[in-house]
GROMACS .gro file of C-alpha atoms in nm:
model
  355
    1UNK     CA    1   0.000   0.000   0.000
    2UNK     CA    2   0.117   0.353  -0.102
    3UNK     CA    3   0.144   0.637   0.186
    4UNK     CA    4  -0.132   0.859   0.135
    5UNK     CA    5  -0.339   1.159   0.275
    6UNK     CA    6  -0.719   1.156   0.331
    7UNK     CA    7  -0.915   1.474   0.510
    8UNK     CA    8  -1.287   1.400   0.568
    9UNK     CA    9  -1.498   1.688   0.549
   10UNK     CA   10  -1.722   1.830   0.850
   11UNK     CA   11  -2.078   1.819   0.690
   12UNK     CA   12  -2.361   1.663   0.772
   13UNK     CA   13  -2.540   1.415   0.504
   14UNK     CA   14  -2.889   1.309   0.520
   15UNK     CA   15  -3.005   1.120   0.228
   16UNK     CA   16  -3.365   0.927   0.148
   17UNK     CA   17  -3.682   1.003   0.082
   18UNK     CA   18  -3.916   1.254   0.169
   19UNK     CA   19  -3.667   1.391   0.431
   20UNK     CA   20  -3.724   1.741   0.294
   21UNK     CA   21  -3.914   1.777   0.619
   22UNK     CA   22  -3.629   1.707   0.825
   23UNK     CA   23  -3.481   2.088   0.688
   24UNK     CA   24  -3.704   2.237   0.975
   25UNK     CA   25  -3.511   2.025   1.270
   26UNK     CA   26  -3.154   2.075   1.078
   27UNK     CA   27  -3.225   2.400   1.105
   28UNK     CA   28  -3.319   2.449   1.480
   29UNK     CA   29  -3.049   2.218   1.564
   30UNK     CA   30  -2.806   2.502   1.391
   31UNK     CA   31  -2.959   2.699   1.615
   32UNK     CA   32  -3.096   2.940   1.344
   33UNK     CA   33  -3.418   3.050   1.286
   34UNK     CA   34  -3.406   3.363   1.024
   35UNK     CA   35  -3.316   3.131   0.729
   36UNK     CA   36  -3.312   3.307   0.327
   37UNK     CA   37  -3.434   3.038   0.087
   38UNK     CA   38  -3.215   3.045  -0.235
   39UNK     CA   39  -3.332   2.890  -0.604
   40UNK     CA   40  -3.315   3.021  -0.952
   41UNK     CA   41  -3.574   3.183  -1.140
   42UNK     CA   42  -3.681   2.890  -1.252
   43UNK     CA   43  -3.739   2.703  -0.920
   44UNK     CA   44  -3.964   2.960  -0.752
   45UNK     CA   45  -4.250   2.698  -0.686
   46UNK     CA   46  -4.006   2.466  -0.495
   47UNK     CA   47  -3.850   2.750  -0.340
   48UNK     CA   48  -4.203   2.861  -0.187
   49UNK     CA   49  -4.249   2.506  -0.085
   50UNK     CA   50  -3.974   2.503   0.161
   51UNK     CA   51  -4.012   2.916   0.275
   52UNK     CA   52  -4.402   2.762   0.351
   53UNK     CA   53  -4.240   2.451   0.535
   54UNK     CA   54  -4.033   2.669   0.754
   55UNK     CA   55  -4.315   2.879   0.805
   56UNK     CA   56  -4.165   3.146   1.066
   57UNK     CA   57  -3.827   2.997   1.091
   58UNK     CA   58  -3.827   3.204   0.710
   59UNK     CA   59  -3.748   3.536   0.652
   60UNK     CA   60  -3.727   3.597   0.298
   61UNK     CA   61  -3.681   3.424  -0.061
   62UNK     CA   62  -3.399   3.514  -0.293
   63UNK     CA   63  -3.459   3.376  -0.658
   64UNK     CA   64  -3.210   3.496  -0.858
   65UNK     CA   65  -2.973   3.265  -0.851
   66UNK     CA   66  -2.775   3.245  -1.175
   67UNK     CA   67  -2.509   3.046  -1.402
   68UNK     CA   68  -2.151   3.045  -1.328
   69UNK     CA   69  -2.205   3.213  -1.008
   70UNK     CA   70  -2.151   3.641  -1.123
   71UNK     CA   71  -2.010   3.851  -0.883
   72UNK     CA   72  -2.307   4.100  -0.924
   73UNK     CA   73  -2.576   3.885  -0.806
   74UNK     CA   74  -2.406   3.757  -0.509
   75UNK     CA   75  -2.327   4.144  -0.464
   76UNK     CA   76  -2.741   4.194  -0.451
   77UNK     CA   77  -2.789   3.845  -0.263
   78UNK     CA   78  -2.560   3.979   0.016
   79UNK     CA   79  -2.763   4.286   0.037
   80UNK     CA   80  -3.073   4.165   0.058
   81UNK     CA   81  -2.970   3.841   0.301
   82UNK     CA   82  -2.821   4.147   0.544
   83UNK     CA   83  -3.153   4.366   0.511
   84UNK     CA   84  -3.353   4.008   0.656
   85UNK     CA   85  -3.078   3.977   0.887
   86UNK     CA   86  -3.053   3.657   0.815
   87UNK     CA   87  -2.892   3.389   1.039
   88UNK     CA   88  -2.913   3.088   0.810
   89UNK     CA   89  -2.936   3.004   0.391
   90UNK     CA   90  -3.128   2.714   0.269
   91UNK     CA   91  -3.037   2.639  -0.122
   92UNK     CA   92  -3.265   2.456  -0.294
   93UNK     CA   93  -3.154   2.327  -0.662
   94UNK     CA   94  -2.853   2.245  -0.822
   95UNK     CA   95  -2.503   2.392  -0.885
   96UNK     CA   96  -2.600   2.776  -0.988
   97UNK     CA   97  -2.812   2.800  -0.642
   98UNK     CA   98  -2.583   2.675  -0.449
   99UNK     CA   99  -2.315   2.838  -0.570
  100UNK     CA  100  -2.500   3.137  -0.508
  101UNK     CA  101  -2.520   3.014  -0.142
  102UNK     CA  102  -2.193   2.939  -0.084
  103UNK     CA  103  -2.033   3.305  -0.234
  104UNK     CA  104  -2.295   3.438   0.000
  105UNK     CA  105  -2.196   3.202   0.302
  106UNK     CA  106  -1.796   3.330   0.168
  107UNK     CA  107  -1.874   3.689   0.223
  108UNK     CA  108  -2.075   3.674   0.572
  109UNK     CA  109  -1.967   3.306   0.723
  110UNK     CA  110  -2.355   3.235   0.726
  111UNK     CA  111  -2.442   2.838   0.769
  112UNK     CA  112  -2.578   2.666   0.493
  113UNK     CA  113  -2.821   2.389   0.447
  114UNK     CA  114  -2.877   2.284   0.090
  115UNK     CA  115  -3.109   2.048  -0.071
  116UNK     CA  116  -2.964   1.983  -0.393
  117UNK     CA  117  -3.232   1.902  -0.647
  118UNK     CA  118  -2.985   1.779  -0.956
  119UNK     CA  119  -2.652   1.556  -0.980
  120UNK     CA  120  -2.428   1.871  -0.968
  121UNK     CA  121  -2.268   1.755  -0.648
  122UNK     CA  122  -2.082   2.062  -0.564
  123UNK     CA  123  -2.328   2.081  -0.190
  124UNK     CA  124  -2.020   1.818  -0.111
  125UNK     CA  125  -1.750   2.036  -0.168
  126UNK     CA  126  -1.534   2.334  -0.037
  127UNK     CA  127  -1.513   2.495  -0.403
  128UNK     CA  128  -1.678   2.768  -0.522
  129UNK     CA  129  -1.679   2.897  -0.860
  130UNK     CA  130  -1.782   3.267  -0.956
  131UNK     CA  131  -1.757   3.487  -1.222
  132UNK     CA  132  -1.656   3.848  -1.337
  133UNK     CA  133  -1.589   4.078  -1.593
  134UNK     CA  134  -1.612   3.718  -1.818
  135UNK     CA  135  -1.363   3.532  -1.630
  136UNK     CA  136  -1.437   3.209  -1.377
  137UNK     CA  137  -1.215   3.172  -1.080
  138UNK     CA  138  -1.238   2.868  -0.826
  139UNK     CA  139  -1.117   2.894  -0.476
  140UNK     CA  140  -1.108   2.616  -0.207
  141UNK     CA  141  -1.196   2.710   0.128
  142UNK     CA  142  -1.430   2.555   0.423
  143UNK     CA  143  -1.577   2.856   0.481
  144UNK     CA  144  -1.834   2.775   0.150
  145UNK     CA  145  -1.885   2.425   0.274
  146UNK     CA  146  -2.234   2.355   0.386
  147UNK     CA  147  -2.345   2.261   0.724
  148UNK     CA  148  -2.583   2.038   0.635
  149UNK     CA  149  -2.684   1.853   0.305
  150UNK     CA  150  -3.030   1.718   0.255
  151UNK     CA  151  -3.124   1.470  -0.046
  152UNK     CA  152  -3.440   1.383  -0.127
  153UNK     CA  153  -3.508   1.127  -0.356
  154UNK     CA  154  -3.858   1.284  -0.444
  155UNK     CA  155  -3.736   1.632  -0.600
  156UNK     CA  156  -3.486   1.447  -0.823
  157UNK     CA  157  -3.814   1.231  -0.965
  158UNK     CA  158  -3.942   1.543  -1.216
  159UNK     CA  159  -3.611   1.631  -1.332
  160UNK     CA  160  -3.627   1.654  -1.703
  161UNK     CA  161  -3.471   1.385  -1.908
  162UNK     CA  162  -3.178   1.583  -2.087
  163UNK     CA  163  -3.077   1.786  -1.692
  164UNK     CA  164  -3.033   1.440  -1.582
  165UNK     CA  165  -2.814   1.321  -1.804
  166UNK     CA  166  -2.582   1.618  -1.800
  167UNK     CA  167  -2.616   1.683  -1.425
  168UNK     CA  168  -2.518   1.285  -1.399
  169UNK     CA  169  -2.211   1.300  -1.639
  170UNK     CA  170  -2.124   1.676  -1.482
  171UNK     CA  171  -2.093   1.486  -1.152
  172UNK     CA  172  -1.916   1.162  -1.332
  173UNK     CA  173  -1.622   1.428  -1.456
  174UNK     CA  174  -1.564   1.497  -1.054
  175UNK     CA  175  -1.469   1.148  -1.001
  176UNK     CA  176  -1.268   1.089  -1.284
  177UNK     CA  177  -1.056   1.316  -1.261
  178UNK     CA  178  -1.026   1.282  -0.857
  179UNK     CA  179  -0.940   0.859  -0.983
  180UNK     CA  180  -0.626   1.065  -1.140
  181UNK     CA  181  -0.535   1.365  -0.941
  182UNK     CA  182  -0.244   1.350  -0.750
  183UNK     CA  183  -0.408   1.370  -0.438
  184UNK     CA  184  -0.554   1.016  -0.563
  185UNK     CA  185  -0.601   0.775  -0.221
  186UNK     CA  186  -0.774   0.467  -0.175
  187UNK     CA  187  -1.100   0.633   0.052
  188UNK     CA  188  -1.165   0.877  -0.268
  189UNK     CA  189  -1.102   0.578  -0.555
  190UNK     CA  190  -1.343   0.383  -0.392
  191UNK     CA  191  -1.589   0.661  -0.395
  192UNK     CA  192  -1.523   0.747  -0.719
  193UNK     CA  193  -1.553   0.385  -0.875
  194UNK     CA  194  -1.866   0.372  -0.642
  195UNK     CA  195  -2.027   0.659  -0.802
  196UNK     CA  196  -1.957   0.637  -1.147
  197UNK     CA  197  -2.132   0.311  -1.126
  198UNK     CA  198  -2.435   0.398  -0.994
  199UNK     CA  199  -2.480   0.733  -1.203
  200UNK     CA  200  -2.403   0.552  -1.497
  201UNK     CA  201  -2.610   0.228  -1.432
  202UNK     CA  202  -2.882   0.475  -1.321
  203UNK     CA  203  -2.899   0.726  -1.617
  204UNK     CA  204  -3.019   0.444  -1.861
  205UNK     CA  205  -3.343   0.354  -1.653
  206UNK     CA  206  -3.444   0.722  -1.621
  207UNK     CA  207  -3.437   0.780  -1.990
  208UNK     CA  208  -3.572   0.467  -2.109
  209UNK     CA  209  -3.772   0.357  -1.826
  210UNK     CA  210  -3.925   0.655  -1.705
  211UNK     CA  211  -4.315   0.494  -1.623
  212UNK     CA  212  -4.194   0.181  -1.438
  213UNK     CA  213  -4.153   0.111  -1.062
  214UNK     CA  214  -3.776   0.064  -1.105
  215UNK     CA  215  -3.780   0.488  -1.168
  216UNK     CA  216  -3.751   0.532  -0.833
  217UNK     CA  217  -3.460   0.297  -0.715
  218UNK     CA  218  -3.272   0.415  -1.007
  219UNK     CA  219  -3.321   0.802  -0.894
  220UNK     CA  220  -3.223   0.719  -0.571
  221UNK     CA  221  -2.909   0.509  -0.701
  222UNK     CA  222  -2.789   0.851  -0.894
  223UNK     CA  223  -2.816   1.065  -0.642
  224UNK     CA  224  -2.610   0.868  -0.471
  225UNK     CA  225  -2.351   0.867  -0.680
  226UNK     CA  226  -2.358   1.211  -0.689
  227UNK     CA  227  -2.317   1.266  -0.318
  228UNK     CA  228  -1.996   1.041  -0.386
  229UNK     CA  229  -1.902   1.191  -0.669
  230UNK     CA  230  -1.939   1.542  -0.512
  231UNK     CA  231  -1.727   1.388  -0.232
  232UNK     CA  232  -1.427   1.283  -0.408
  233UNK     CA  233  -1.431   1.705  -0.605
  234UNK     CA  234  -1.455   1.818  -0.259
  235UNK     CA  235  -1.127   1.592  -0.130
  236UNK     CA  236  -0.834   1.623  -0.397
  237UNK     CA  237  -0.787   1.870  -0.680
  238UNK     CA  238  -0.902   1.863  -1.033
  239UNK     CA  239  -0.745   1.867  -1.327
  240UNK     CA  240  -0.761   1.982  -1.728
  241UNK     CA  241  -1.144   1.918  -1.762
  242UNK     CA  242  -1.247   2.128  -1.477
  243UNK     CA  243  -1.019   2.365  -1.648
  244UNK     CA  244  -1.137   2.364  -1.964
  245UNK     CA  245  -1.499   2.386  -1.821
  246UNK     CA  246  -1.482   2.703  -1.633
  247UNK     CA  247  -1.316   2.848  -1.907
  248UNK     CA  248  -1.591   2.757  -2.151
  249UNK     CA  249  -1.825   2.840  -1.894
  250UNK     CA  250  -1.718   3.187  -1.744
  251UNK     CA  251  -1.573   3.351  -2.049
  252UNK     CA  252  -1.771   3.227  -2.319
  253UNK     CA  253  -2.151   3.169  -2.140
  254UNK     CA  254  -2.193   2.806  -2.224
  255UNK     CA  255  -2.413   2.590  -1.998
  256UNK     CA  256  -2.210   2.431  -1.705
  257UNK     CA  257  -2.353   2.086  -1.693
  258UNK     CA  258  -2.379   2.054  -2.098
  259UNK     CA  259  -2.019   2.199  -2.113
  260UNK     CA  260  -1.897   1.938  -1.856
  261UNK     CA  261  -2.063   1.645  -2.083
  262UNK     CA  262  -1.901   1.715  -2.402
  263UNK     CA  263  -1.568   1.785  -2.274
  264UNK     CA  264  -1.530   1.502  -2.027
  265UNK     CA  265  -1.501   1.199  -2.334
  266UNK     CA  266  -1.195   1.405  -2.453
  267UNK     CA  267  -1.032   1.497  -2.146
  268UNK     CA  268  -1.036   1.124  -2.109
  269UNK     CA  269  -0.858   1.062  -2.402
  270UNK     CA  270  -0.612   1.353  -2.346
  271UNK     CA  271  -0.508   1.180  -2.024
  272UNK     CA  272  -0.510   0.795  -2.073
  273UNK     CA  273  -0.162   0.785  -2.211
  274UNK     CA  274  -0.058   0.948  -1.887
  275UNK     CA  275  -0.280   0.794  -1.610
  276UNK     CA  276  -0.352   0.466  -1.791
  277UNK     CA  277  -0.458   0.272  -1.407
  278UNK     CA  278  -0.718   0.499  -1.354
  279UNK     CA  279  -0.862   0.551  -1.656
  280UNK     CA  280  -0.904   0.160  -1.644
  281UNK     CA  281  -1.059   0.235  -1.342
  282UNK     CA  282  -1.290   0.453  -1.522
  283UNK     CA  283  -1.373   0.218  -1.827
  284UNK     CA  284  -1.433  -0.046  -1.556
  285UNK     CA  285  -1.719   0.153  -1.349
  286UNK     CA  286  -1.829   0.232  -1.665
  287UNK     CA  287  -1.871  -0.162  -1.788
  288UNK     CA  288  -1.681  -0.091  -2.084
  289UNK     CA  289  -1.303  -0.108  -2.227
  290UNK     CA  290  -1.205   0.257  -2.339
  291UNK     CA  291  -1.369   0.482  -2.110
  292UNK     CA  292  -1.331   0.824  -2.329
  293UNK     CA  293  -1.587   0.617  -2.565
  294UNK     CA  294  -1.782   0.478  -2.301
  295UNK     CA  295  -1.888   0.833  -2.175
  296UNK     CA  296  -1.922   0.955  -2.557
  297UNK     CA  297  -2.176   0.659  -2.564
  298UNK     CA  298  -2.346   0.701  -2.256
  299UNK     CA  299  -2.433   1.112  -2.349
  300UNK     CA  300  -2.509   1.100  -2.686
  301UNK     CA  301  -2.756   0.720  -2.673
  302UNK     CA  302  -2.926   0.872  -2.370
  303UNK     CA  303  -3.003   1.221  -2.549
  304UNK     CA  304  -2.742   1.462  -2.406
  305UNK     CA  305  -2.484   1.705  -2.590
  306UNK     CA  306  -2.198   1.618  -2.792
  307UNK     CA  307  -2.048   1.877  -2.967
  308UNK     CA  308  -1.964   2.244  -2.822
  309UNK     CA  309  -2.159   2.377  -3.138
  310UNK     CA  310  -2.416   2.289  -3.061
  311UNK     CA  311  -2.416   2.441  -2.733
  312UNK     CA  312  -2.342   2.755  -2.926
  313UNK     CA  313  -1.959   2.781  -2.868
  314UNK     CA  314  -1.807   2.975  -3.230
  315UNK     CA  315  -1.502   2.823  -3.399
  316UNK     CA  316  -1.332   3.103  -3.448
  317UNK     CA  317  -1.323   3.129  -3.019
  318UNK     CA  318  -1.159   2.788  -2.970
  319UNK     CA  319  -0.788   2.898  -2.994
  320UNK     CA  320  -0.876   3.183  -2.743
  321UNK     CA  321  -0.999   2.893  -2.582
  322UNK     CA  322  -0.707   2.717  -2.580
  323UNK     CA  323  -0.449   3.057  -2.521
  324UNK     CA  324  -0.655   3.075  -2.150
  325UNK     CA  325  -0.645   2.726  -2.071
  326UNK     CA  326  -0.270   2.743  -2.007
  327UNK     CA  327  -0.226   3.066  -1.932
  328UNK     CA  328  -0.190   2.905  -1.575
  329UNK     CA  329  -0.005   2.607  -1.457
  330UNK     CA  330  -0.212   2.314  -1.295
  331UNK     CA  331  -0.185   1.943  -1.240
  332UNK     CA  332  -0.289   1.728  -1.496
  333UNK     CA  333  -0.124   1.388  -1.543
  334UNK     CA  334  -0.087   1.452  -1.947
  335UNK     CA  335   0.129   1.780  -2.047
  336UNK     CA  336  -0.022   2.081  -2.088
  337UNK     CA  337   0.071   2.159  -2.468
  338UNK     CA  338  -0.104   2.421  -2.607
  339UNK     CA  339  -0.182   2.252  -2.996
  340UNK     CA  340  -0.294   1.944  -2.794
  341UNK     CA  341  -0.527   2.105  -2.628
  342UNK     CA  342  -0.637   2.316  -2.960
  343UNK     CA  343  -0.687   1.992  -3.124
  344UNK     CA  344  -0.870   1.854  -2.819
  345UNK     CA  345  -1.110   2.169  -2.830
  346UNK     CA  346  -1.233   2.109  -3.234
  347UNK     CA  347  -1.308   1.738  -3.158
  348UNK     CA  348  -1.503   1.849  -2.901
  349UNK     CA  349  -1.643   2.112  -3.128
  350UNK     CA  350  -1.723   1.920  -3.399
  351UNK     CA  351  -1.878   1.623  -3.176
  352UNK     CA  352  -1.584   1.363  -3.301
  353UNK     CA  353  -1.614   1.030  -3.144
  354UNK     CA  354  -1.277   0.994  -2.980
  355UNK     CA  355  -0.995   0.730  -3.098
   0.00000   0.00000   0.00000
């Protein structure tokens, strides 16, 4: 056995079904009761739910939660969380509201419960993401970590086919590349192996099975594997992929799940040369023998994205593309080489299977 280094994080996981209820005791047991509800625009129904739930433990509800986390709506968040004076945040969605909850918790050290309502699995980690004047910087600090994490099978069961499978393949890419970051250990491979399969035994029966009885077992089975999935992002660092998405994401507006599922089958094949034991690790989870493919597969049978153009990326941006993504040293178990990475960004473009 190699010497490694494992540091659990302090949060609190409660995971079944129809524990949304439970939010009112995590919350008194934080000893808070002036909690902000967080969602997006788009989740102002489920956000009313939960205000109605905590019924006077709720001060206020802050919809505006956006994409890629920008600086000015956490700037309007903050004000608005102070003017409740607010002693606790409760996200509910997936990774734009709860980034908005954790650049919130960043600025005024507020607790956070979130009940993530997608695979994004970011509630399980101590990285936040925002963005401004067009650029996305990440930062790693506890202080963004939430308290508490609440997952309930029964807000996953509506989510739309297509969010599923990118939210599920967005929270794939955080095990992968933890199976090859050189923070790798044996706690996080296990989790990562762990949660690839279930997401990707999972996704099939949601798409294709969507009427049967086995719909729920297989919702609950992915949202498990993003909890573990989130957990192994949350432990070690990432690598090119994460890179390449937050660049594609914060300068150039594409969707961060969608992003995350067409560039994660040729990261893959970018690194296997280079990290050929966990990429084997990968395939295996997966149930097939070259993992870059196997993901490929997965997306594009099951109805996701797989090309950036059609996500609306423009060919003419993918060397500027490729100029910011090593701008800035990181680890990445393949070399950073700028044509590489060029050539990596027009397969992606173009939605090539890869080799």
């Amino acid at each position: 056995m190699l010497p490694f280094v494992y540091n659990a994080l302090p949060a609190r996981v409660i995971f079944g079904t129809g524990t949304l209820a439970q939010v009112v005791q995590e919350l008194r047991n934080l000893g808070c009761s002036r909690a902000v509800v967080l969602t997006t625009p788009h989740q102002v129904e489920q956000g009313k739910a939960v205000k109605n739930l905590l019924g006077d433990l709720c001060v206020g509800l802050y919809t505006k939660a956006t994409m890629h986390t920008p600086t000015d709506i956490t700037d309007a968040a903050v004000s608005a969380v102070q003017e409740l004076h607010a002693d606790c945040l409760v996200a509910v969605g997936g990774g734009s509201t709860i980034g908005l909850g954790k650049a919130i918790a960043l600025r005024t050290d507020l607790p956070q419960i979130v009940v993530p309502t997608t695979y994004a699995g970011s509630e399980a980690t101590p990285i936040i993401g925002q963005t401004e004047d067009g650029v996305k910087t990440t930062q790693k600090t506890l202080k963004v970590l939430p308290e508490v994490i609440v997952y309930d099978v029964d807000l996953t069961l509506t989510l739309p086919s297509k969010m599923s499978v990118t939210s599920g393949v967005n929270a794939i890419a955080h095990a992968v590349e933890a199976l090859y970051s050189k923070e790798a250990n044996p706690v996080v491979n296990l989790l990562a192996q762990e949660g690839i399969k279930a997401i990707a035994s999972a996704l099939p029966i949601i798409i294709h099975e969507r009427d049967t009885p086995s719909l729920r077992e297989a919702r609950s089975g992915a949202l498990y594997g993003a909890w573990a999935c989130g957990t192994c992002l949350g432990a070690v660092g990432m690598s090119l992929h994460h890179k390449l998405c937050h660049t594609l994401g914060g300068t150039f507006n594409l969707p961060h799940a969608e992003t995350h599922t067409v560039i994660l089958p040729h990261a893959i094949a970018y690194n296997t040369p280079y990290a050929a034991d966990a990429i084997a690790k990968v395939a295996s989870s997966l149930g097939v023998t070259n993992a870059a493919q196997g993901i490929f597969d997965l997306a594009k049978t099951l109805g996701g994205p797989y090309s950036l153009k059609e996500l609306g990326m423009k060919e003419a941006d993918l060397e500027k593309a490729a100029d910011i993504a090593v701008r800035s040293p990181y680890p990445n178990p393949a070399p950073l080489e700028r044509e590489k990475l060029l050539e990596l960004l027009r397969n992606a473009w173009a939605g090539t299977r890869p080799e």
